[in-house]
Each structure stands twice: as structure tokens, then as C-alpha cells.
Coordinates of C-alpha atoms in Angstrom, one line a residue:
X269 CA 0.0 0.0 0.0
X270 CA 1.5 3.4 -0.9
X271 CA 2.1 6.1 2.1
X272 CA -0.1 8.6 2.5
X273 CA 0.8 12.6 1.2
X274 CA 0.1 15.3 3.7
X275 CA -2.3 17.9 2.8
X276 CA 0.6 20.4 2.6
X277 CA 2.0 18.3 -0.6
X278 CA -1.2 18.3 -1.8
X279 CA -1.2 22.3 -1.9
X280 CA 2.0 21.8 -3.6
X281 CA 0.8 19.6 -6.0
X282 CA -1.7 22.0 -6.5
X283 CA 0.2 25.3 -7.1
X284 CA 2.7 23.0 -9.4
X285 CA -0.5 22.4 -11.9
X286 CA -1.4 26.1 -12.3
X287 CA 1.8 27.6 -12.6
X288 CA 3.1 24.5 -15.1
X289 CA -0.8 25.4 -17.0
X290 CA 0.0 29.0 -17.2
X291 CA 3.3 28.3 -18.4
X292 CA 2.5 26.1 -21.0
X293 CA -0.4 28.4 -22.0
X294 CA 2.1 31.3 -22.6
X295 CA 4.8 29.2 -24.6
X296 CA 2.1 28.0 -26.7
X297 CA 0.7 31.4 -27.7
X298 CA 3.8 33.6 -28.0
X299 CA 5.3 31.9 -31.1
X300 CA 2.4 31.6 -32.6
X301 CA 1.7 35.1 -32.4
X302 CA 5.1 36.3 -33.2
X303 CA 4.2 33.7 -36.8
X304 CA 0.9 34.7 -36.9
X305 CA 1.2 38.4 -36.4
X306 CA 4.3 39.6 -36.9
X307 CA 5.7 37.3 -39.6
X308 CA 8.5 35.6 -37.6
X309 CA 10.7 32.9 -38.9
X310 CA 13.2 30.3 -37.2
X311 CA 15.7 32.8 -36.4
X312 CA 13.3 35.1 -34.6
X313 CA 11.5 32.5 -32.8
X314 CA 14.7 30.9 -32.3
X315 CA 15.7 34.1 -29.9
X316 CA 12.3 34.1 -28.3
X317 CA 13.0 30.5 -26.9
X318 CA 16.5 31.5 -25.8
X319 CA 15.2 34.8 -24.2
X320 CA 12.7 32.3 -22.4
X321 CA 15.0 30.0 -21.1
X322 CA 18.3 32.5 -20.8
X323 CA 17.3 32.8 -16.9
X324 CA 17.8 29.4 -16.1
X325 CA 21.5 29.7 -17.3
X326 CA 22.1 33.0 -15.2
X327 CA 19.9 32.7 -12.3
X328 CA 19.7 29.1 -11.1
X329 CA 22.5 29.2 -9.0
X330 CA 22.0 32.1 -7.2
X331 CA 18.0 31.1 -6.6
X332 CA 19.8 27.3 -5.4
X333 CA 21.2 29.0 -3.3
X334 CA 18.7 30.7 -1.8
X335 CA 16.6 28.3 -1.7
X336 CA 18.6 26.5 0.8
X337 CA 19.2 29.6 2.8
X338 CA 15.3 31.1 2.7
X339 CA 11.7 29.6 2.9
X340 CA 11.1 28.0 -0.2
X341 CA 7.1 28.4 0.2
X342 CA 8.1 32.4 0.1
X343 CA 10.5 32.2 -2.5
X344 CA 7.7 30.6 -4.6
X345 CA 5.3 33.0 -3.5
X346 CA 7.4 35.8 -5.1
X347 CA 8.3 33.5 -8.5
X348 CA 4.6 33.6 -8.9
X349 CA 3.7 37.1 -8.9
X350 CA 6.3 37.9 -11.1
X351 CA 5.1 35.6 -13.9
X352 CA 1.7 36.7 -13.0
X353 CA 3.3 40.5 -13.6
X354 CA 5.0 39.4 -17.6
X355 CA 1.4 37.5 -18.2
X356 CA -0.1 41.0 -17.7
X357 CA 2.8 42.9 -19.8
X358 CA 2.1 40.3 -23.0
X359 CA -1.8 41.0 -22.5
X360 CA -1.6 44.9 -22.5
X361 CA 1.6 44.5 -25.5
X362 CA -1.7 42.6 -27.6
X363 CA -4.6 44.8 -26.5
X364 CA -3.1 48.2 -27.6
X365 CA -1.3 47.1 -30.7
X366 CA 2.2 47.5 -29.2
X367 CA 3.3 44.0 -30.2
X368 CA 6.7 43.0 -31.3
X369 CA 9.4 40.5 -31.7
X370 CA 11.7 42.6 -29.0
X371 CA 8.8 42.5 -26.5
X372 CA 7.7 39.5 -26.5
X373 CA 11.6 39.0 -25.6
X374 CA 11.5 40.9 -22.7
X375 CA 8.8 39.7 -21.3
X376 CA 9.4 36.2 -22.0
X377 CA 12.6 37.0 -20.1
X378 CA 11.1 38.3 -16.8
X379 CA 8.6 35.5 -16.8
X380 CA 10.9 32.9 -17.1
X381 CA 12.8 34.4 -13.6
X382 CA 9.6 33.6 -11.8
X383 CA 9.7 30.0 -13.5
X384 CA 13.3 29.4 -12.4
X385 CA 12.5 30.4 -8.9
X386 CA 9.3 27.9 -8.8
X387 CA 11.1 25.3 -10.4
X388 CA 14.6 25.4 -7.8
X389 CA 12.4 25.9 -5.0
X390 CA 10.1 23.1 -5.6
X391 CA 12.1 20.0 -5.6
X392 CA 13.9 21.0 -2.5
X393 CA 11.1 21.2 -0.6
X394 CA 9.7 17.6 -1.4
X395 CA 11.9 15.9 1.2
X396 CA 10.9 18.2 3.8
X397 CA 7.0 17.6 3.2
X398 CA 7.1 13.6 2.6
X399 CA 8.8 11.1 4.3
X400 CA 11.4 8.9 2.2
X401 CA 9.4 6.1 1.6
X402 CA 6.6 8.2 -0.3
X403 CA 9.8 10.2 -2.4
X404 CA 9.1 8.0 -5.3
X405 CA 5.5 8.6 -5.2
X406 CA 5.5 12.7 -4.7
X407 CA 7.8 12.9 -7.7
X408 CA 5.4 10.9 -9.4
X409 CA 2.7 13.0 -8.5
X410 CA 4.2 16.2 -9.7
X411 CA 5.5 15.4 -12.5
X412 CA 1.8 14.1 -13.4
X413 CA 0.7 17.7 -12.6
X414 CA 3.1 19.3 -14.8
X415 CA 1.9 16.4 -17.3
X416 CA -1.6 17.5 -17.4
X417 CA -0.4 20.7 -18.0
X418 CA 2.2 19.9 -20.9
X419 CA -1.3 17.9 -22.4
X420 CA -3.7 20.8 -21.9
X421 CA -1.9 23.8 -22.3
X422 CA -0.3 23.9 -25.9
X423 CA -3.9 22.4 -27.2
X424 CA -5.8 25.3 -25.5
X425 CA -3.0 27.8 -26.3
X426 CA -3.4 27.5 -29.9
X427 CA -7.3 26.8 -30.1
X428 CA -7.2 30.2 -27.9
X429 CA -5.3 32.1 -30.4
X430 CA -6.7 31.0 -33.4
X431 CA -10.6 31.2 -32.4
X432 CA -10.6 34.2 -29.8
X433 CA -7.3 36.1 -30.6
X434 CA -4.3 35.8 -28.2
X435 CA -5.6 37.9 -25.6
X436 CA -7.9 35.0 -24.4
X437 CA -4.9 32.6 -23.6
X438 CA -2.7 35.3 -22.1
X439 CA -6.2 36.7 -19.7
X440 CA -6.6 33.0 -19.0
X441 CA -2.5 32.5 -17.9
X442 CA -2.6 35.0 -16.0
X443 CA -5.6 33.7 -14.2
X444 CA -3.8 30.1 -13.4
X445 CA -0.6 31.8 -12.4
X446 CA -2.2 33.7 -9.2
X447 CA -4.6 30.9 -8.4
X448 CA -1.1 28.8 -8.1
X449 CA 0.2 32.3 -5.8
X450 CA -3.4 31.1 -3.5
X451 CA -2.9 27.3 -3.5
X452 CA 0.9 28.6 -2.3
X453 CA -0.3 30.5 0.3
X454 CA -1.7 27.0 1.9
X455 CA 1.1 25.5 1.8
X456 CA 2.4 24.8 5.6
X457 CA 6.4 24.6 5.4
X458 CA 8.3 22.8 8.1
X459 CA 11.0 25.6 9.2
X460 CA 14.5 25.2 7.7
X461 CA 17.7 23.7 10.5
X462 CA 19.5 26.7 11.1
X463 CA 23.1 26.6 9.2
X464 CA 26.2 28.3 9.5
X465 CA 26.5 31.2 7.3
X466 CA 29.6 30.5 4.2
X467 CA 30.2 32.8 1.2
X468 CA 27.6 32.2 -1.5
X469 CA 30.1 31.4 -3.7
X470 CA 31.8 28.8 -1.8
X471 CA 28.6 27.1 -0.9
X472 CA 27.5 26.8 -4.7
X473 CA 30.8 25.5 -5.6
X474 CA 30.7 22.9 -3.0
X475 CA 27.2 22.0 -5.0
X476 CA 28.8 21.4 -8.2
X477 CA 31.8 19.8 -7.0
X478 CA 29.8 16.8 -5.0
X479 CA 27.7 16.5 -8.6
X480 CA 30.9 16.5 -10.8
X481 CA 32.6 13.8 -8.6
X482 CA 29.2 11.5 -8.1
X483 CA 29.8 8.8 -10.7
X484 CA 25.9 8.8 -10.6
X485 CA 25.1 12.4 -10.7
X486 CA 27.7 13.3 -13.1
X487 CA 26.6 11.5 -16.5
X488 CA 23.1 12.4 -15.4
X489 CA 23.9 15.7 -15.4
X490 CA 26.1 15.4 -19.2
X491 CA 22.6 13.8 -20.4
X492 CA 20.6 16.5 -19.5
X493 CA 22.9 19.1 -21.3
X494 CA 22.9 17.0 -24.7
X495 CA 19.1 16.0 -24.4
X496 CA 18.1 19.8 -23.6
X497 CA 20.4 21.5 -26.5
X498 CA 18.7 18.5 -29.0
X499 CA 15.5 19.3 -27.9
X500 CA 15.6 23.2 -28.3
X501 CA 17.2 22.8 -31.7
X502 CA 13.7 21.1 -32.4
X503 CA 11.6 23.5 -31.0
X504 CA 12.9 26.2 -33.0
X505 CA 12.0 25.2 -36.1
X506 CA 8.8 22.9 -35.1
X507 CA 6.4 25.9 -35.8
X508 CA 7.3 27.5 -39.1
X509 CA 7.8 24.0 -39.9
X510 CA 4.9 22.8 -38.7
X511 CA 2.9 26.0 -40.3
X512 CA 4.7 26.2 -43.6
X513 CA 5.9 23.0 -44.8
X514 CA 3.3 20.1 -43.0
X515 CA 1.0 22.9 -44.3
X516 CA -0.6 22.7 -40.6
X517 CA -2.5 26.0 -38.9
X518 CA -2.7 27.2 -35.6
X519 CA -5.0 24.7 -33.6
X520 CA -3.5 21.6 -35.3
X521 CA 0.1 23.2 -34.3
X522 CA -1.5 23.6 -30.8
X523 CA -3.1 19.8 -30.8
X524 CA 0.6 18.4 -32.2
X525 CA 2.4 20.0 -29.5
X526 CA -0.3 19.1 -26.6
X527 CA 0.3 15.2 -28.0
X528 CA 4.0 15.9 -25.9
X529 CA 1.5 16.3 -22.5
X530 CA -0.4 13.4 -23.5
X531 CA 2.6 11.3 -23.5
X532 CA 3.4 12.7 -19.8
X533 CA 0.6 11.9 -18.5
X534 CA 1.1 8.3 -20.0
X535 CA 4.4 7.9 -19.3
X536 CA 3.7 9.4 -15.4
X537 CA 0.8 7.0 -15.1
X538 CA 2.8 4.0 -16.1
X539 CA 6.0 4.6 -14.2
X540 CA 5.4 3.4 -11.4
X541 CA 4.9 0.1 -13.2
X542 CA 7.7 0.2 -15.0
X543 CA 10.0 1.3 -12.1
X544 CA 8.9 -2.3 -10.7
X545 CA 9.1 -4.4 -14.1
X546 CA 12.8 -3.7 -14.8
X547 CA 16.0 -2.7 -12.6
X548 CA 15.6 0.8 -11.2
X549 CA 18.8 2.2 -13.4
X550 CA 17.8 0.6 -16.6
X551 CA 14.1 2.6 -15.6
X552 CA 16.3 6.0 -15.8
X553 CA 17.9 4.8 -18.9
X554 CA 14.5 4.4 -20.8
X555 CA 13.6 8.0 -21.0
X556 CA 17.0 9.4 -23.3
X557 CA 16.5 5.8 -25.1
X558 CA 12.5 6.6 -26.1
X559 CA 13.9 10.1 -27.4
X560 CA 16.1 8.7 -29.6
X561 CA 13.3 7.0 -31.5
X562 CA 11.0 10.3 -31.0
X563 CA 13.6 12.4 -32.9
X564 CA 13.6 9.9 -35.7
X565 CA 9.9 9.8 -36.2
X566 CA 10.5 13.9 -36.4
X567 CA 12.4 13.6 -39.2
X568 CA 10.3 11.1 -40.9
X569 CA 7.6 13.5 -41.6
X570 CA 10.1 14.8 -44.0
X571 CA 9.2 11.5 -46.3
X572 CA 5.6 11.6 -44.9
X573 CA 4.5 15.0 -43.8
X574 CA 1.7 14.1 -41.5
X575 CA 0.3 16.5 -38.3
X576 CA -0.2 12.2 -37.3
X577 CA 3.3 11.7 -37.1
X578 CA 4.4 15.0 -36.0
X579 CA 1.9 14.5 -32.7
X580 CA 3.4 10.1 -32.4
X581 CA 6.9 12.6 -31.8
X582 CA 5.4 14.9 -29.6
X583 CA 3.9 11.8 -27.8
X584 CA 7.0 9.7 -27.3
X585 CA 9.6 12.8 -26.6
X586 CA 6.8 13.2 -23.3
X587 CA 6.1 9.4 -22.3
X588 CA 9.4 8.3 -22.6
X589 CA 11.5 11.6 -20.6
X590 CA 9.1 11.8 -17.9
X591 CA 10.2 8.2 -16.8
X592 CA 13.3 9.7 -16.7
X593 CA 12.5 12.4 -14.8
X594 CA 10.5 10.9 -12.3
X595 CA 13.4 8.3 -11.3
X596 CA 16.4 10.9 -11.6
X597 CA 14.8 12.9 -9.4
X598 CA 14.3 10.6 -7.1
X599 CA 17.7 9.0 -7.1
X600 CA 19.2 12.9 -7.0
X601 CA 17.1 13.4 -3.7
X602 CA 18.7 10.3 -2.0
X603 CA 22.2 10.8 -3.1
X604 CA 22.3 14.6 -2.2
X605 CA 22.7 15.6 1.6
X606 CA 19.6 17.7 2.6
X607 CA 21.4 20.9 3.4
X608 CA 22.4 20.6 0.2
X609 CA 19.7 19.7 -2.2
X610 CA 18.7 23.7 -3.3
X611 CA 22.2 24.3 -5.0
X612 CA 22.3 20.6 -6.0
X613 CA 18.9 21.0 -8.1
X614 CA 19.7 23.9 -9.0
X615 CA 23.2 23.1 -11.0
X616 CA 20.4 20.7 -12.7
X617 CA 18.6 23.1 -13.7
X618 CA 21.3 25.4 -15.0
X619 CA 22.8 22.7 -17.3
X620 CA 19.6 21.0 -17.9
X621 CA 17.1 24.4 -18.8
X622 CA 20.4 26.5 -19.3
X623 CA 21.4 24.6 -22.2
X624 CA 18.4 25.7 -24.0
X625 CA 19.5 29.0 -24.8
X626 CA 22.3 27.0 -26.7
X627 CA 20.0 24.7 -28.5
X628 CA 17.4 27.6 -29.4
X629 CA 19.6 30.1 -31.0
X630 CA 21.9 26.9 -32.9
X631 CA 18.2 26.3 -34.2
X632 CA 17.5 29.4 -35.1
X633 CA 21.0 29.8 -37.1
X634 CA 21.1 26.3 -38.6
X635 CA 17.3 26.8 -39.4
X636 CA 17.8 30.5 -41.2
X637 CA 20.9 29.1 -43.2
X638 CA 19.9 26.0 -44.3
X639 CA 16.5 25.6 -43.9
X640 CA 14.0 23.7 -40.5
X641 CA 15.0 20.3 -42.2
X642 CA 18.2 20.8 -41.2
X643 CA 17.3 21.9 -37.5
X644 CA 15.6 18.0 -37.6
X645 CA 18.8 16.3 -38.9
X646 CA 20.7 17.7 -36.2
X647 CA 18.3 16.9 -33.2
X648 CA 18.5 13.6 -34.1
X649 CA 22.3 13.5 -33.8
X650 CA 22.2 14.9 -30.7
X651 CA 19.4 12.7 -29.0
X652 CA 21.9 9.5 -30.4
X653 CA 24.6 11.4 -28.1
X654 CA 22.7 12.1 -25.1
X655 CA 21.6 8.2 -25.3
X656 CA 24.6 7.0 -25.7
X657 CA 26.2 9.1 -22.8
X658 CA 23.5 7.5 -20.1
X659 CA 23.3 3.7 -21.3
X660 CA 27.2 3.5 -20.9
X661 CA 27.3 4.9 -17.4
X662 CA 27.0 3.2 -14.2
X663 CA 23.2 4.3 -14.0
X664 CA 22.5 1.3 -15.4
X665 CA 23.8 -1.0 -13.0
X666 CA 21.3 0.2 -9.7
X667 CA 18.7 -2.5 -8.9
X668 CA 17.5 -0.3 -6.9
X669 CA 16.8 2.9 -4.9
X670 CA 19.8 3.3 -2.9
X671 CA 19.8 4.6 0.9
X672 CA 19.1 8.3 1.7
X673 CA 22.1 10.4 2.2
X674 CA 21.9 12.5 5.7

């Protein structure tokens, strides 16, 4: 029988659904608007995904940091409010005809510091609010949240924009994103074992060096860089691909990218199944593996260009990584000390959302010199790296969870 999760976790759980809804609703919309409205191509949306993601390279260390140092339930409180605050900025950009490329930059930037925030903050607390035996099932949980949202949120982002204009979707962000700031605010946090105080800079350093010399956390963290630089690469072209050679408009570009949510919230349903049916390493391993064979049905809608076969893509690059995140997550947790688990997650973060940046504007160049094709070539070569780097690791040989680290 599985442990029970306190209601605290459930508030969590929660605020994790709207903020991961608005989110989804707002990455949806914005390209599709720049394409829609203003005309953009790979390159330009190739530097609105890196302005999206650029805080994750500069910022998660810092907010690790303070994550272990502050209460997380406050530092989320304030991530919030400052999405909730760029949501507003894109809606009154739209309503008085102010729109551009630049903007949307912008405000995709300061939304995206909110994100980090949420998303350092987040798995750090876990451990505090569930005992170790429900870890496994928490995660779970979560990332099924976050699934639902990946499912819905694209598919109601791009029916928004194309039947009521993109000031629906941004009104209705905004909405989710304080609703998560109210779920927060019931969120009871067990108060934080007072610590010495260190330099900031030493203490992150001490993060990364326990990752780099972890022979478990280390090619984790090295699959995460090549699976995240892959996947933006894809995601800068997907759209005027999507639009101008599948021939697709905006709600089927909306449904095609929801199909990735689906797959979460089929992958984060059958997990905990899998986790039990194989080896708990090989179960890690299965996520980068799956990806390799998403990116290849990608580029076979170059042969058979199909909105079908785009959304089997989108479906496998969700079911398959979410295994993946659900059990490295879990095994991070255990191996990291808890005084240590805000810089810890955070160095993930960096590498593994602060790669993007890389992968978006490589898309955007490779895309605008040679064409979206191209941009689908090269994601596949870099999902066959990020594979190979995990499967010939010691991941693979864990049978199972191993004991918590105090």
C-alpha cells in the first residue's frame, strides 16, 4: 500500500498544476503570435525561446542558493507574482497594438525568472514535506501535474489564439498563475535547520563539486545538457515548420504540440509500473532511449509529412523523458545531503534548462541558413549522443533505490 501525502504536498501539488498550466499556456501562444502576427521565422523565434530560457543559465544558481538559505514556500510566492506580472505585460503588449518581436523578448525573459525560482524551490522542498518512503510517489505526482499541464496547455494555447485572438490565452495564464500564488499561500512549510553562514560562492561550488565527482550524478547531469540543446534545436523550427511545410494551422500546431503532454501523462501513469518491471537504473535509462526514436519519427515526416506523425513525436519525446525524470529525481534526492539539495537542483537546472539558450539560438542559425529540415537532422544526432552518454554509465547497474544520504 502506498504512504499517504500530507495535505501540505497536496497544496503543492496543487500550485505546481497552475503555474506548469500558465506556463504552458504562454509558450504556446507567444510563437504563434510572433508567426501569426508579426511574420517571424526560425531565427526570430529561435531568440524568443532562448530569451525564455536564458534565466535558467544565469539565475539558477543564485536562486539554489537561496533556496537553501530562505523559505522555499516564500521564494515561490514571489516567483509567482512575477510571472503573473510578464502574463499582464504580453496581454496589454496585444490589446493596444504595441506587439513586437523585442517585447515578447523581454517579457518572455522576466517570466521565465519567476519560472526558475518555482522550479529550484520546488524540488527542494519535497523531502521536507514527505517522508522517504513516499519520495518516489511525490515525484510521481508532480510530474503528473506538470503532465496534465504539458497535455492541456499547448492544445488550449493554440485553439485560444486561433478562435478568440491571443488575448484569451494570455487573460486566462494569468488567471492560473495567481490561483497557483493562492494554492501557495496553503502551503504549511516545516521551518529550515538553522546553518552556518559561508560565502555564497563557496557554498554553490561545494554543490557542483559533489555533482561533478558523483559517478551517478555526473553522467546524469552530461545527459541533461545534450538532451536539452537537442531538444531546443527542435523546438525552434517545429512551428514555421509545422505552419509552412506540414502545411498545418494554428490549432492543429496547438493539438501536435499538446500530444507531448499526452505522452506525460502516460508515461507518469505507467512509471510506477515500469519502475517495478525492470532494474531501477535501466528505468532512468529508458527516458533518453525513447527520445532517440521520437527524434527519428520527427524527421520522418520529412518522407511523410503528416500533423499524425508530428503528434506520435510529440507523444513519445513526453512518455518516454518523464520516466526519466521521475526516477532521476528521485535518485538525485537520495544521493544529495539535505542541506544541500537547493544548490544541488539547481546546477540541474542550470545545465539542464540552461542549455536551451544553446539549442534555441543553434536552431535558429542552422534553421535560417539552411532551412528547418536541417534543424531536424541535427536533433536527431544529438538525441543518439545524449543516449549514448547514459546507457554506458554506471546508472544502469542500480537494482535499486539506494539509501538516503543525511
Amino acid at each position: 500500500m502506498s504512504p499517504s501525502l500530507p495535505r501540505s504536498f497536496a497544496a503543492l501539488t496543487g500550485a505546481n498544476l497552475a503555474a506548469q498550466s500558465a506556463e504552458q499556456l504562454s509558450l504556446a501562444a507567444v510563437p504563434l503570435v510572433a508567426v501569426l502576427l508579426l511574420g517571424a521565422g526560425p531565427g526570430e523565434i529561435g531568440l524568443l525561446a532562448a530569451m525564455q530560457t536564458l534565466p535558467f543559465l544565469l539565475l539558477s544558481l543564485p536562486l539554489g542558493w537561496m533556496a537553501d538559505r530562505l523559505p522555499r514556500r516564500r521564494l515561490m510566492v514571489g516567483a509567482e507574482l512575477l510571472r503573473a506580472a510578464s502574463l499582464l505585460g504580453l496581454l496589454a503588449a496585444v490589446a493596444t497594438g504595441r506587439l513586437s518581436v523585442g517585447g515578447l523578448a523581454v517579457l518572455g525573459f522576466i517570466g521565465a525568472v519567476g519560472t526558475v525560482a518555482f522550479s529550484v524551490a520546488a524540488p527542494a522542498l519535497v523531502p521536507a514535506l514527505v517522508p522517504r518512503a513516499a519520495l518516489a510517489q511525490a515525484n510521481g505526482r508532480l510530474e503528473l501535474a506538470r503532465s496534465a499541464a504539458y497535455a492541456g496547455g499547448p492544445a488550449i494555447g493554440g485553439a485560444l489564439v486561433a478562435w478568440a485572438g491571443a488575448s484569451a490565452a494570455f487573460v486566462l495564464a494569468t488567471v492560473l498563475s495567481v490561483a497557483a500564488v493562492a494554492l501557495l499561500w496553503r502551503l504549511v512549510e516545516p521551518p529550515m535547520a538553522p546553518r552556518a553562514a559561508r560565502h555564497p560562492l563557496r557554498e554553490v561550488q561545494d554543490g557542483a563539486v559533489f555533482v561533478w565527482r558523483d559517478p551517478m550524478l555526473r553522467p546524469m547531469l552530461l545527459t541533461a545538457v545534450a538532451w536539452n540543446i537537442a531538444w531546443f534545436v527542435l523546438q525552434a523550427a517545429y512551428v514555421p515548420y509545422a505552419i509552412r511545410v506540414l502545411g498545418l494551422g494554428a490549432g492543429v500546431v496547438g493539438v501536435t504540440l499538446g500530444a507531448f503532454g499526452g505522452g506525460m501523462v502516460v508515461g507518469a501513469l505507467l512509471a510506477p509500473r515500469l519502475v517495478r518491471a525492470m532494474p531501477f537504473g535501466r528505468a532512468i535509462q529508458l527516458g533518453p532511449v525513447v527520445s532517440v526514436a521520437a527524434a527519428a519519427t520527427m524527421v520522418a515526416t520529412l518522407f511523410v509529412p503528416s500533423a499524425w506523425v508530428a503528434g506520435l513525436s510529440f507523444f513519445l519525446f513526453g512518455a518516454g523523458p518523464i520516466v526519466w525524470t521521475i526516477t532521476s529525481t528521485t535518485l538525485r534526492q537520495s544521493l544529495t545531503p539535505a542541506a544541500m539539495l537547493g544548490r544541488v537542483g539547481a546546477l540541474f537546472l542550470t545545465v539542464n534548462a540552461g542549455a536551451r539558450p544553446i539549442g534555441a539560438a543553434l536552431g535558429g542559425l542552422v534553421g535560417a541558413r539552411w532551412g528547418e529540415a536541417a534543424c531536424l537532422w541535427l536533433a536527431l544526432a544529438g538525441f543518439v549522443l545524449q543516449a549514448l552518454l547514459i546507457v554506458r554509465s554506471q546508472v544502469g547497474g542500480l537494482q535499486r533505490l539506494p539509501e538516503a544520504v543525511a
